[in-house]
Coordinates of C-alpha atoms and ligand atoms in Angstrom, one line a residue:
Chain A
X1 CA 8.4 38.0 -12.7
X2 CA 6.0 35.0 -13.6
X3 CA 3.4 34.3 -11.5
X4 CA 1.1 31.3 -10.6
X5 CA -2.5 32.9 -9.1
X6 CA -3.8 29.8 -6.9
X7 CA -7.0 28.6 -5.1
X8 CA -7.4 26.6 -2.4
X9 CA -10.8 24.6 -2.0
X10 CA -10.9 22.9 1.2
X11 CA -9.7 24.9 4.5
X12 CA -9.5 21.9 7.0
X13 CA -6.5 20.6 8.2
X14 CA -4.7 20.3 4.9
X15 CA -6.1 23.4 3.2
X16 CA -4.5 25.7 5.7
X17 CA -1.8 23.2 5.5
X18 CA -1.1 24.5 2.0
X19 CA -1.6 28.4 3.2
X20 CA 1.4 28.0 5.7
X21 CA 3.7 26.0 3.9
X22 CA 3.8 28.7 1.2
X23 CA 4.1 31.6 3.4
X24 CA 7.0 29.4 4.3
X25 CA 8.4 28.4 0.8
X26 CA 7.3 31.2 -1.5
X27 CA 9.9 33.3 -1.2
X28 CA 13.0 30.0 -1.9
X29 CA 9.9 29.1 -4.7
X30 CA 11.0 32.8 -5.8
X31 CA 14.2 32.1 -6.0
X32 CA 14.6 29.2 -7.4
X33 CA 12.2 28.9 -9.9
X34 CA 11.6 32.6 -10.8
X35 CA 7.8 31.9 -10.2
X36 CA 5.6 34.1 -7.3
X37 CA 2.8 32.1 -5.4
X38 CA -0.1 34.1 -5.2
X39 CA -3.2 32.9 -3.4
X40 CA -6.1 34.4 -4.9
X41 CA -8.7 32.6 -3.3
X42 CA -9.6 30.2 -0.5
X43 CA -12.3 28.5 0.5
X44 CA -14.5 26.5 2.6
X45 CA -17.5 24.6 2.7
X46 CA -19.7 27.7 2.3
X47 CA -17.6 31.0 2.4
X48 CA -14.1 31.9 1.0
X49 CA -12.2 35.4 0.7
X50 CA -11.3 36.5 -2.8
X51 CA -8.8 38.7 -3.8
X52 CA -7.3 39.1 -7.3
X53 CA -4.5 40.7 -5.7
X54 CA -3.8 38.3 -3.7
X55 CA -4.5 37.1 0.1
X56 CA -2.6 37.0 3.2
X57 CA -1.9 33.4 3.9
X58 CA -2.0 33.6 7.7
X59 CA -4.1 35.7 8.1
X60 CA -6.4 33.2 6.2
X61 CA -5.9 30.7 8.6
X62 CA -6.3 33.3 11.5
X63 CA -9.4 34.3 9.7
X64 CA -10.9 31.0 9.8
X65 CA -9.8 29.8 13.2
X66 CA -11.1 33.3 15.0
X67 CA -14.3 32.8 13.6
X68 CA -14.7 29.6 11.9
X69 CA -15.7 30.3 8.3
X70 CA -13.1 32.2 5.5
X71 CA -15.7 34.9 5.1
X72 CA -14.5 36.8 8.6
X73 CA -10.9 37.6 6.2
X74 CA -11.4 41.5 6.6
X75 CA -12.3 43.0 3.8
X76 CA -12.2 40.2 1.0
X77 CA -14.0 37.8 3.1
X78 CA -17.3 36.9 0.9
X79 CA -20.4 34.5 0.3
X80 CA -19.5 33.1 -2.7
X81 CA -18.5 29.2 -2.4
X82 CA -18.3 25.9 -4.1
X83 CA -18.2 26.1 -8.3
X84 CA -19.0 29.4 -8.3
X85 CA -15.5 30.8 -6.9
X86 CA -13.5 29.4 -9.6
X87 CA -15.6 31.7 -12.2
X88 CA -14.9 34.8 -9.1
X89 CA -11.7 34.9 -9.8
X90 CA -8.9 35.0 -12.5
X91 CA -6.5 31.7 -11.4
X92 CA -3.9 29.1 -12.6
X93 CA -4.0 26.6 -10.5
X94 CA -6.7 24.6 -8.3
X95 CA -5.2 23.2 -5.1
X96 CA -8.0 20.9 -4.0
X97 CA -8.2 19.5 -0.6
X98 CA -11.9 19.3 0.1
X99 CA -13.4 15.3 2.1
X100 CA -13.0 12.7 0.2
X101 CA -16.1 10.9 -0.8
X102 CA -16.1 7.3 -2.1
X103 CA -19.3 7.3 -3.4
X104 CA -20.2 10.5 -5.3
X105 CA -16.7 11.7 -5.4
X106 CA -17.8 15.2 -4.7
X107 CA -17.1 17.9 -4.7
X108 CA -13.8 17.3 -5.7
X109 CA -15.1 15.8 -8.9
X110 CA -17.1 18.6 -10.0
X111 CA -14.5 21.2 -8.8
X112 CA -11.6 19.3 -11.0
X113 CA -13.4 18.9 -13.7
X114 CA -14.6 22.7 -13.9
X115 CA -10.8 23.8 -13.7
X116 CA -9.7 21.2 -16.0
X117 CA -12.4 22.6 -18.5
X118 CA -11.0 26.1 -17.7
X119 CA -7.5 25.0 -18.7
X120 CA -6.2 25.5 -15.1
X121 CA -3.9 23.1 -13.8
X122 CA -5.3 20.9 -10.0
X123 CA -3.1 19.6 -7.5
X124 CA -5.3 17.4 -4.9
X125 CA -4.8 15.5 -1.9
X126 CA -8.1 14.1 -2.5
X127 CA -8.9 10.1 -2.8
X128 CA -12.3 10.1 -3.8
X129 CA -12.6 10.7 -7.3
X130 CA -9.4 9.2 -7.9
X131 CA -10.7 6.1 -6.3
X132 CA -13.9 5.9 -8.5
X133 CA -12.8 7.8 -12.0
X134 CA -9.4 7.5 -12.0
X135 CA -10.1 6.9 -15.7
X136 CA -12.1 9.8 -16.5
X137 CA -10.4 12.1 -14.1
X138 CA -7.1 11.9 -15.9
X139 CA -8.5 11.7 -19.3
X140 CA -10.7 14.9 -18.6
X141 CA -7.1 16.3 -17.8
X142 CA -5.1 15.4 -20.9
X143 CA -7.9 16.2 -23.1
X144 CA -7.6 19.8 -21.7
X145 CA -3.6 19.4 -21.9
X146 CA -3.8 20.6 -18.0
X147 CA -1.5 19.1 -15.1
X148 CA -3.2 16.9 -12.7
X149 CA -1.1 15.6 -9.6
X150 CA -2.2 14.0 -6.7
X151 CA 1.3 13.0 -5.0
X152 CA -0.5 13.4 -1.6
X153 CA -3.6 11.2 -2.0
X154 CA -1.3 8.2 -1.1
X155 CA 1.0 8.3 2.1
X156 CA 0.8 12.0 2.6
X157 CA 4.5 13.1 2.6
X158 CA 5.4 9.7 2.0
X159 CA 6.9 10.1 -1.5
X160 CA 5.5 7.1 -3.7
X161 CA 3.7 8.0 -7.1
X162 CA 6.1 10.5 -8.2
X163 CA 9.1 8.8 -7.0
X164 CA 8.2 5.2 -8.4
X165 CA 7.3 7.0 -11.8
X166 CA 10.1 9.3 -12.0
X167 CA 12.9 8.2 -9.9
X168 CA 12.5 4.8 -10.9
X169 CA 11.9 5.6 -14.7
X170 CA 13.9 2.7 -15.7
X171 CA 12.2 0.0 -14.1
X172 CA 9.1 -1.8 -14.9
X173 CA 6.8 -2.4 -11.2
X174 CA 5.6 -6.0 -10.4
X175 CA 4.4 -4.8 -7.3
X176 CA 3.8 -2.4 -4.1
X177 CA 3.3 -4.0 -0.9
X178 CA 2.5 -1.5 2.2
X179 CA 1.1 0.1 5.2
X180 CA -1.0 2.9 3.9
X181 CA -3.0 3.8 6.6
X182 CA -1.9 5.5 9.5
X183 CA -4.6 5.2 11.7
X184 CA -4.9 1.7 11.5
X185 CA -0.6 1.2 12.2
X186 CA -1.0 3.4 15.0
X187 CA -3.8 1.1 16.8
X188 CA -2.2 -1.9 16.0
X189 CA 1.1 -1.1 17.3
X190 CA -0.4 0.4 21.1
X191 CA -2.7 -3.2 20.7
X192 CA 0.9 -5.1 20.5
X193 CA 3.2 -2.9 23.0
X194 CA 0.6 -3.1 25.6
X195 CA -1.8 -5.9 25.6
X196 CA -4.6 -4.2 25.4
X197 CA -8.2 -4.7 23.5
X198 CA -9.3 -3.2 20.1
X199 CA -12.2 -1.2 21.6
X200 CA -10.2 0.4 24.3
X201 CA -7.4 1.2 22.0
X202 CA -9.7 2.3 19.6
X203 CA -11.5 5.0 21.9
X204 CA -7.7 5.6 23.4
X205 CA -6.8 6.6 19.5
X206 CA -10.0 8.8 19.4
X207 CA -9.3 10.9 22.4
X208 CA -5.9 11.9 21.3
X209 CA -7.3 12.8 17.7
X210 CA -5.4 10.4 16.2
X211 CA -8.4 8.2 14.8
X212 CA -11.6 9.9 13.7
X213 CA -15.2 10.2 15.5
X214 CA -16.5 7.9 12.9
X215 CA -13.2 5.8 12.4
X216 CA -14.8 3.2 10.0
X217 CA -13.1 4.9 6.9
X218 CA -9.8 3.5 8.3
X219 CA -10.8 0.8 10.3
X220 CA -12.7 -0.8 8.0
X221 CA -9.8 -0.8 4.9
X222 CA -11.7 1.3 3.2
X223 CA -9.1 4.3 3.1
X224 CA -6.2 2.0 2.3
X225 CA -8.3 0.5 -0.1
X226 CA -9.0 3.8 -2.0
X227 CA -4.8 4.7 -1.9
X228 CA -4.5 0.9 -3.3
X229 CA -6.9 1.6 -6.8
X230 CA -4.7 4.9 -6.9
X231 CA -1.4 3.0 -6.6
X232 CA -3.2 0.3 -9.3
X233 CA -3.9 3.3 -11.9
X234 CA -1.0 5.4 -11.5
X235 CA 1.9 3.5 -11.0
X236 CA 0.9 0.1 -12.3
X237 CA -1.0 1.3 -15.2
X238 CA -3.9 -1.5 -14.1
X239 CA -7.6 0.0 -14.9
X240 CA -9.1 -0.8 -11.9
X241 CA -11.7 0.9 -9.2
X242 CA -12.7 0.8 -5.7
X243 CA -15.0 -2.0 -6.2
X244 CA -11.9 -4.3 -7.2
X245 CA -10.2 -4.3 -4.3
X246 CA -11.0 -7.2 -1.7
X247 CA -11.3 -5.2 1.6
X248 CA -11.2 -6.4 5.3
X249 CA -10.5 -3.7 8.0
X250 CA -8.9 -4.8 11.9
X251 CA -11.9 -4.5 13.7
X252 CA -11.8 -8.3 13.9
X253 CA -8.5 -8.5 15.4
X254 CA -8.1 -9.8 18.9
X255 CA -5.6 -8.7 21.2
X256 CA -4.9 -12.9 21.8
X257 CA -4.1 -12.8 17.6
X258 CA -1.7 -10.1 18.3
X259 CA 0.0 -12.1 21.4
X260 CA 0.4 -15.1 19.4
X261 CA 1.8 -13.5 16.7
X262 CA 4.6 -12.1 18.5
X263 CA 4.9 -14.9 20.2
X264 CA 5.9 -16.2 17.0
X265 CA 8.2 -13.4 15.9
X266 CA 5.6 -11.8 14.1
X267 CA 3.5 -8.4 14.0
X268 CA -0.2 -7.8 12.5
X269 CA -0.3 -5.1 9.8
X270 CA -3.2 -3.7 7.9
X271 CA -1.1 -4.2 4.4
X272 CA -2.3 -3.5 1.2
X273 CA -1.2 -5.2 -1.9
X274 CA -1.0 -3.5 -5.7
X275 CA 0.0 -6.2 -8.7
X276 CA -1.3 -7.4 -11.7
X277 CA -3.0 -10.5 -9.5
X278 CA -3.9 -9.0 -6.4
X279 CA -5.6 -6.0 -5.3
X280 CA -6.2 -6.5 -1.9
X281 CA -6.1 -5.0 1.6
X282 CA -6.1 -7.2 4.8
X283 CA -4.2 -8.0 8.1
X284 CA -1.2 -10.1 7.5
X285 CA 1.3 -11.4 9.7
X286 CA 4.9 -9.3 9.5
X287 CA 7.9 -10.7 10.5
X288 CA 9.5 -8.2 13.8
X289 CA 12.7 -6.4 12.4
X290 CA 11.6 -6.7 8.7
X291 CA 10.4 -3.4 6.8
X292 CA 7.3 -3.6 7.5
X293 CA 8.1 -3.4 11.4
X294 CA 7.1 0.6 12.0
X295 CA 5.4 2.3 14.7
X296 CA 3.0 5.0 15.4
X297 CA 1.2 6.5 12.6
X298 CA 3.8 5.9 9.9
X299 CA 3.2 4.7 6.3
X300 CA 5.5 2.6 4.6
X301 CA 5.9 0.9 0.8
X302 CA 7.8 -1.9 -0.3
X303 CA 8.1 -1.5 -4.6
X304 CA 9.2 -4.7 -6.3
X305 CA 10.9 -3.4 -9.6
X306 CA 12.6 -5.7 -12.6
X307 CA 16.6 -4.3 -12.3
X308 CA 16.3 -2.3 -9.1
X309 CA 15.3 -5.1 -6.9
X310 CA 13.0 -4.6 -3.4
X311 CA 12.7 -0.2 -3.2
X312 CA 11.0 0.7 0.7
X313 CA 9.8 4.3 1.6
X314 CA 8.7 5.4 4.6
X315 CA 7.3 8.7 5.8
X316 CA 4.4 10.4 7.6
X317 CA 1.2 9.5 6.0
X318 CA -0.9 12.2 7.6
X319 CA -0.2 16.0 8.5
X320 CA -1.3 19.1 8.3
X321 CA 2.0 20.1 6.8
X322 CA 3.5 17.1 5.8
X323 CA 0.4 16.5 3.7
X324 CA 0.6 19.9 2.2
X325 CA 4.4 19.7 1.6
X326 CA 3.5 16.6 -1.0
X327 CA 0.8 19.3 -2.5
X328 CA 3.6 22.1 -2.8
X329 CA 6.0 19.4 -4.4
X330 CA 3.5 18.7 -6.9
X331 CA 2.8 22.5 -7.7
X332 CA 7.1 22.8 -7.7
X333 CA 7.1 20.4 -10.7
X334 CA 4.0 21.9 -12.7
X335 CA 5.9 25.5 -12.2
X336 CA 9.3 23.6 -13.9
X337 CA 7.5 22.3 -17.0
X338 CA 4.9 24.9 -17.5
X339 CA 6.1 28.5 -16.1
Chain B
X1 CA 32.9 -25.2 -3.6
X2 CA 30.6 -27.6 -4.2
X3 CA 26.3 -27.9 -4.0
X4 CA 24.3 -30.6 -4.4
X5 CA 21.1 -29.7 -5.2
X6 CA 17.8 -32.0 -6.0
X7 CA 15.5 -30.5 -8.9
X8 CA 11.8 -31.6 -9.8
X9 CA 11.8 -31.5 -13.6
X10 CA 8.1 -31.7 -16.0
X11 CA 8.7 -34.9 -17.7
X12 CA 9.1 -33.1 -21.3
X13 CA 12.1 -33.2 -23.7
X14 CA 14.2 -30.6 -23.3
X15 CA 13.8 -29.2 -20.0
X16 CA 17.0 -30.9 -18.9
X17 CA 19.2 -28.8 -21.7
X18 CA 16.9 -26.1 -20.8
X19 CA 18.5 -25.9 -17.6
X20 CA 21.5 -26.9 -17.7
X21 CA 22.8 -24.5 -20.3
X22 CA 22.7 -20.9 -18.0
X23 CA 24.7 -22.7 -15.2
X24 CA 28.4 -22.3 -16.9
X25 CA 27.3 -19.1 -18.3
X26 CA 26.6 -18.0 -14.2
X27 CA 30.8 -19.5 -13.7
X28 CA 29.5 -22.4 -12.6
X29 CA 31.0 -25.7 -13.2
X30 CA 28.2 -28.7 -13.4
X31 CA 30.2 -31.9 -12.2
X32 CA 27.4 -34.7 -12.4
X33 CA 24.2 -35.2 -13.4
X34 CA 21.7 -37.7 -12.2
X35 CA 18.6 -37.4 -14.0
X36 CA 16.1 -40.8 -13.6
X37 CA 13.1 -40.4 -16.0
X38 CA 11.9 -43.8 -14.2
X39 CA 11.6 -42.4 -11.0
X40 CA 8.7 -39.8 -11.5
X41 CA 7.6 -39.5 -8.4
X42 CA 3.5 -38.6 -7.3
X43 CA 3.3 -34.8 -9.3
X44 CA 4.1 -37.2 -12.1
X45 CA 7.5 -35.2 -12.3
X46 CA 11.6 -36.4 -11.9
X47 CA 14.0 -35.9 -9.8
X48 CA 17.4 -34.2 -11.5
X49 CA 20.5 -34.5 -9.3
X50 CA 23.1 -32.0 -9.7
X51 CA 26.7 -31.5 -7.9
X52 CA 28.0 -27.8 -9.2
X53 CA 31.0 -26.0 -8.6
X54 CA 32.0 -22.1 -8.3
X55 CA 32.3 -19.9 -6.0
X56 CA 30.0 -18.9 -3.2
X57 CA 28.5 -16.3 -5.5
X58 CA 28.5 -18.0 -8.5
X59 CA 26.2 -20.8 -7.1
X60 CA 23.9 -17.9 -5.6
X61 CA 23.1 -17.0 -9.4
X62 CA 22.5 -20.1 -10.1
X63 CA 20.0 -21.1 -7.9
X64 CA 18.0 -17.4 -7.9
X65 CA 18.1 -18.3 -11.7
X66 CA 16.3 -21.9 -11.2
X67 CA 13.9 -19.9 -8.9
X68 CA 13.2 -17.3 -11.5
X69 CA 12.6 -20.1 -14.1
X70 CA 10.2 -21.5 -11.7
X71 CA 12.5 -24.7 -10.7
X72 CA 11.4 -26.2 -7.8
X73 CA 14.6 -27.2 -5.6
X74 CA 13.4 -29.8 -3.5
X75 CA 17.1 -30.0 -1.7
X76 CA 19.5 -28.5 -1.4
X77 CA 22.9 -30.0 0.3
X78 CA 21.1 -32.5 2.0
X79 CA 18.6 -30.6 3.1
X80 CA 14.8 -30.6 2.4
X81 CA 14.0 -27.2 0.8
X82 CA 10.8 -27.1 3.0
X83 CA 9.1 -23.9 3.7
X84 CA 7.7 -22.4 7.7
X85 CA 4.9 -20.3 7.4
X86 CA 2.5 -19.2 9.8
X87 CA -1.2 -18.3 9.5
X88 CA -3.6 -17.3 12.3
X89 CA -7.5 -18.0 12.3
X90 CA -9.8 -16.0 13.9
X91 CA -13.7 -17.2 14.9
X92 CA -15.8 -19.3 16.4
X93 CA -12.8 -21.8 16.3
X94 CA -13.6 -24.6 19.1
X95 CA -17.6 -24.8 17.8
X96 CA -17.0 -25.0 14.2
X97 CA -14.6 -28.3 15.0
X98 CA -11.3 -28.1 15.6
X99 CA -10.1 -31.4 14.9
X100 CA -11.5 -31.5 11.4
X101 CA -10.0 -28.1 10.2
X102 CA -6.5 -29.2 11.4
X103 CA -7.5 -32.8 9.3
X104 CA -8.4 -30.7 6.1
X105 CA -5.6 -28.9 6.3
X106 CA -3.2 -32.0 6.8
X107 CA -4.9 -33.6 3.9
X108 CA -3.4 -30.6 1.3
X109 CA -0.7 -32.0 -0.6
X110 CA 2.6 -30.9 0.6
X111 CA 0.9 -29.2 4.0
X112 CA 1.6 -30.3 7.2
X113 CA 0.6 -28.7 10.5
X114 CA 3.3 -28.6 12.8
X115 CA 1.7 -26.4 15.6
X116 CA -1.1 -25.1 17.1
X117 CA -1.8 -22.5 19.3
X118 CA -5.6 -21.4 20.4
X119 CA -6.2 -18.9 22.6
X120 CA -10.2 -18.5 23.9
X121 CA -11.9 -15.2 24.7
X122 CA -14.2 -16.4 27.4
X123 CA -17.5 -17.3 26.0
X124 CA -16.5 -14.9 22.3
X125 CA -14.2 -15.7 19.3
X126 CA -11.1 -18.0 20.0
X127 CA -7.5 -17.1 18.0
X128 CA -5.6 -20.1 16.9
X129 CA -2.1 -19.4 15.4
X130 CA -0.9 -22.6 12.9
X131 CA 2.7 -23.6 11.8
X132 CA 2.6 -24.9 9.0
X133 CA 5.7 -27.2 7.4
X134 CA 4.9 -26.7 3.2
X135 CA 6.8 -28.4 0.8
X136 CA 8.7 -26.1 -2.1
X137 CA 6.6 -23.8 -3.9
X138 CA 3.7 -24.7 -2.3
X139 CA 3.1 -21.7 0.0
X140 CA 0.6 -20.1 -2.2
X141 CA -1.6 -23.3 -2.9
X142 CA -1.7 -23.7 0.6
X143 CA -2.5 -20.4 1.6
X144 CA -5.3 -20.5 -1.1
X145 CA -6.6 -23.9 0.7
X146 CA -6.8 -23.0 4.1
X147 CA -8.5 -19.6 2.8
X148 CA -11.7 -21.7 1.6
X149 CA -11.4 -24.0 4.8
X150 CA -11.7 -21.1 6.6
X151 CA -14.6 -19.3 4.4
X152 CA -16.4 -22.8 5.1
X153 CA -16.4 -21.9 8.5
X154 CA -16.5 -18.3 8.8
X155 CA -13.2 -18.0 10.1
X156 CA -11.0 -14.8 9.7
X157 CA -7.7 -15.7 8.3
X158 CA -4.4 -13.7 8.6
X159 CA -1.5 -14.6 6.5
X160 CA 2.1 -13.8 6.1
X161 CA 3.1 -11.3 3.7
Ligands
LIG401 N1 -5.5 15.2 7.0 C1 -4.5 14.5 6.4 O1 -3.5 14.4 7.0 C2 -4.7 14.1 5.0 C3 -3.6 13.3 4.4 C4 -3.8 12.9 3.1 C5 -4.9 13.2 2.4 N2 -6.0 13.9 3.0 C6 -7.1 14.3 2.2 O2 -7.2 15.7 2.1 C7 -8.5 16.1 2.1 C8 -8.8 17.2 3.1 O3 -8.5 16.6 4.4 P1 -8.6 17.4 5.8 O4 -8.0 16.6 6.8 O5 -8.0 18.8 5.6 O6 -10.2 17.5 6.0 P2 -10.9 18.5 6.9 O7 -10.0 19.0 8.0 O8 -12.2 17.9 7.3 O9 -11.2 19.8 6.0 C9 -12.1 19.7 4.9 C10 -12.3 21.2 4.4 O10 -13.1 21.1 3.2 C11 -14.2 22.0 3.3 N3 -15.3 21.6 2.5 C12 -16.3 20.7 2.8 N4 -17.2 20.7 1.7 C13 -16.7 21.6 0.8 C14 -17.2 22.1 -0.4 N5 -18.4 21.6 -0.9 N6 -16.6 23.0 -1.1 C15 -15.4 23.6 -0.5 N7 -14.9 23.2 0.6 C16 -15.6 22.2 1.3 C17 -14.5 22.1 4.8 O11 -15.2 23.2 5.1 P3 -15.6 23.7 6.6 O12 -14.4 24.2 7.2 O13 -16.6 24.8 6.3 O14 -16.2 22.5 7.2 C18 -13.1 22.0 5.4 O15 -12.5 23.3 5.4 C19 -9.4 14.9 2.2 O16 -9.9 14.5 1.0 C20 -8.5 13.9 2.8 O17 -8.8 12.6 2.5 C21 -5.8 14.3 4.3

């Protein structure tokens, strides 16, 4: 039986995310694709738990929710963290999901680039680096003829940069026009079906966990704006970075905009726009009913091709393990053309 | 069935065969042509009137082909081609005058205001929500126009998709 030794950097949300969703999925991943997951290391931001033979993945993320760092895993739990647990362990692939950081990019930079250099394969959820080297990032990867995917750095199980590279092969992209931030969709949308201020809604949004203790990531574009140079690079092929993108968040909107927009017929979105011209993310008026009319925290993506006309996704942009079912996709196709 | 459709044409030689040659290729019949190179109107381009024939679908090729080649249809059975859009403004509204942002913008070519909405936040920021009537084509430039109005005056601006 083949077998694909994996560590996960990162333990948040997402990284045990990833650990549950293949406890889940390992054994059709066994089936189907003759390969057997094996995680052979997790960590976090200063322990991990390291096991060649491989670990337990819930009992990782019992391990780190009883006491709050990966090194209470009996037995395998250890000190070691950051670079120095990909040279602690024999592996094959990195699965990155450490927070994203616009302006060194790290450590998901360093981490990437240390696998790539090992020849290991990375899958990442990460926008950082990707938002400020896409360039080098990728290059670093085929100049080590390693896989690098990063399905779930844009709309989170919303399928987008594998699907309007693969599924829609035969099409040349003018454009993507959408609602990548959840956050932001989710605010909007309680500011429209009830009336109420931005503040309030805002602080509403924080209590339920839904927006962040410092929310200015999203509020302020600056999140959709990172998923926007992604979109740029990867599906558009246009060499741009974060500093491209013309940014304005919603913390300017008023709740009488929002009433005399749908007064109107129309909604305010936080859109983001990807072509040749534009880069760009701003609130924009939506007309109600058309498909950029969604609630809640979705994400959604209009992709203007040459023959297939107007494409829209939709899907939940954030998740513990909807996020890390985009990750597991991405490993699925590395195991297809590599194992 | 029949269309009558009025095109604005670039005073050049040619662009009328240019056009005209995809129609019976869509199954289209063209049944007249009026095309008055002394009536260039003020964009310093002409008027080309057309009456086609075909069916429903046919004609639908037709004109998304004249849209893809950039042909401005200024009517279309009778009807001006004229485009609604909305924009909303977002600022100190009321003290940055008004008056003279709804004149600038009436003063764009081919832009006319056709309502306004204003909303005040006691003594803070005011929301105004514009209509605007544009003429074919023109949705862009005046989009792009009423964004530097707007920067003049510090205004947020929110525009359609
Ligand atoms: N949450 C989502 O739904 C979602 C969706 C799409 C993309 N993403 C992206 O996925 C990534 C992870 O998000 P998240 O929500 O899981 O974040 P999170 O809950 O804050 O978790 C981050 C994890 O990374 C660990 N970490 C911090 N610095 C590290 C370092 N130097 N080395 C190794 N690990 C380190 C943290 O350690 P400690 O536990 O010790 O603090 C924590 O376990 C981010 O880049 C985010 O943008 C998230």
């Amino acid at each position: 039986m083949k077998e694909c030794k994996i560590i996960i950097m990162g333990f948040g949300s997402v990284g045990q995310g990833i650990a549950q969703a293949i406890s889940l999925k390992k054994a059709m991943i066994k089936e189907r694709y003759g390969v057997e997951l094996k995680v052979v290391a997790a960590a976090d931001s200063s322990t991990s738990a390291i096991n060649q033979d491989g670990l337990e993945e819930m009992l990782l993320i019992h391990s780190k929710n009883s006491e709050g760092n990966l090194s209470a895993y009996p037995e395998y739990g250890s000190s070691i963290s950051g670079l120095d647990v990909l040279d602690a362990v024999d592996y094959d692939l990195l699965m990155e999901a450490t927070p994203t950081n616009i302006t060194t990019a790290e450590p998901a930079l360093g981490l990437t680039l240390k696998a790539f250099e090992q020849g290991k394969d990375v899958v990442t959820s990460n926008k950082g680096h990707l938002a400020i080297k896409f360039g080098e990032v990728t290059k670093a990867a085929e100049e080590n003829g390693v896989e690098f995917k990063y399905e779930a750095s844009v709309g989170g199980a919303m399928p987008i940069i594998n699907f309007a590279r693969e599924t829609l092969s035969s099409c040349g992209i003018n454009s993507i026009v959408g609602i990548l931030n959840g956050t932001t969709n989710y605010i909007l949308s309680r500011m429209t079906s009830e009336g109420s201020p931005y503040d309030i809604t805002l602080k509403e949004s924080q209590e339920l966990g839904i927006a962040e203790t410092d929310p200015t990531q999203d509020v302020e574009g600056i999140d959709a704006a990172c998923k926007t140079v992604i979109l740029a690079n990867s599906v558009l092929g246009i060499d741009a970075t974060y500093d491209d993108v013309s940014v304005d968040g919603i913390s300017n909107i008023t709740s009488q905009a929002i009433e005399l927009a749908d007064k109107d017929g129309y909604l305010i979105k936080l859109i983001a726009e990807v072509s040749e011209d534009t880069l760009k993310v701003s609130p924009r008026l939506v007309k109600k009913g058309s498909a950029y009319d969604i609630g809640g925290t979705l994400n959604m993506a209009t992709i203007k091709t040459d023959l297939a006309g107007d494409v829209t996704v939709m899907g939940l942009g954030a998740g513990s393990l909807e996020t890390a079912s985009a990750m597991l996709t991405d490993v699925i196709s590395i195991l297809k053309v590599k194992y | 069935m029949r269309m009558n459709l009025v095109l604005e044409l670039l005073d050049v030689p040619g662009q009328l065969v240019s056009i005209l040659e995809p129609i019976s290729g869509l199954g289209a019949n063209l049944v007249t042509v009026v095309h008055r190179r002394d009536a260039k109107n003020e964009k310093g381009k002409i008027p080309v009137q057309l009456t086609l024939e075909g069916e429903q679908e046919n004609l639908n090729r037709v004109i998304k082909r004249f849209d893809d080649l950039n042909i401005t249809i200024v009517e279309k059975d009778g009807f001006t081609n004229k485009e609604f859009v909305s924009t909303i403004l977002i600022g100190h509204i009321v003290d940055r005058d008004v008056r003279d942002t709804t004149d600038k913008i009436n003063a764009l070519d081919g832009v006319f205001v056709i309502g306004f909405d204003i909303k005040l936040d006691g003594e803070k920021k005011s929301t105004a929500l514009i209509n605007l009537e544009v003429d074919p084509g023109k949705k862009h430039f005046a989009f792009d126009k009423i964004a530097e109005i707007a920067g003049e005056k510090d205004l947020l601006m929110i525009n359609e998709v």
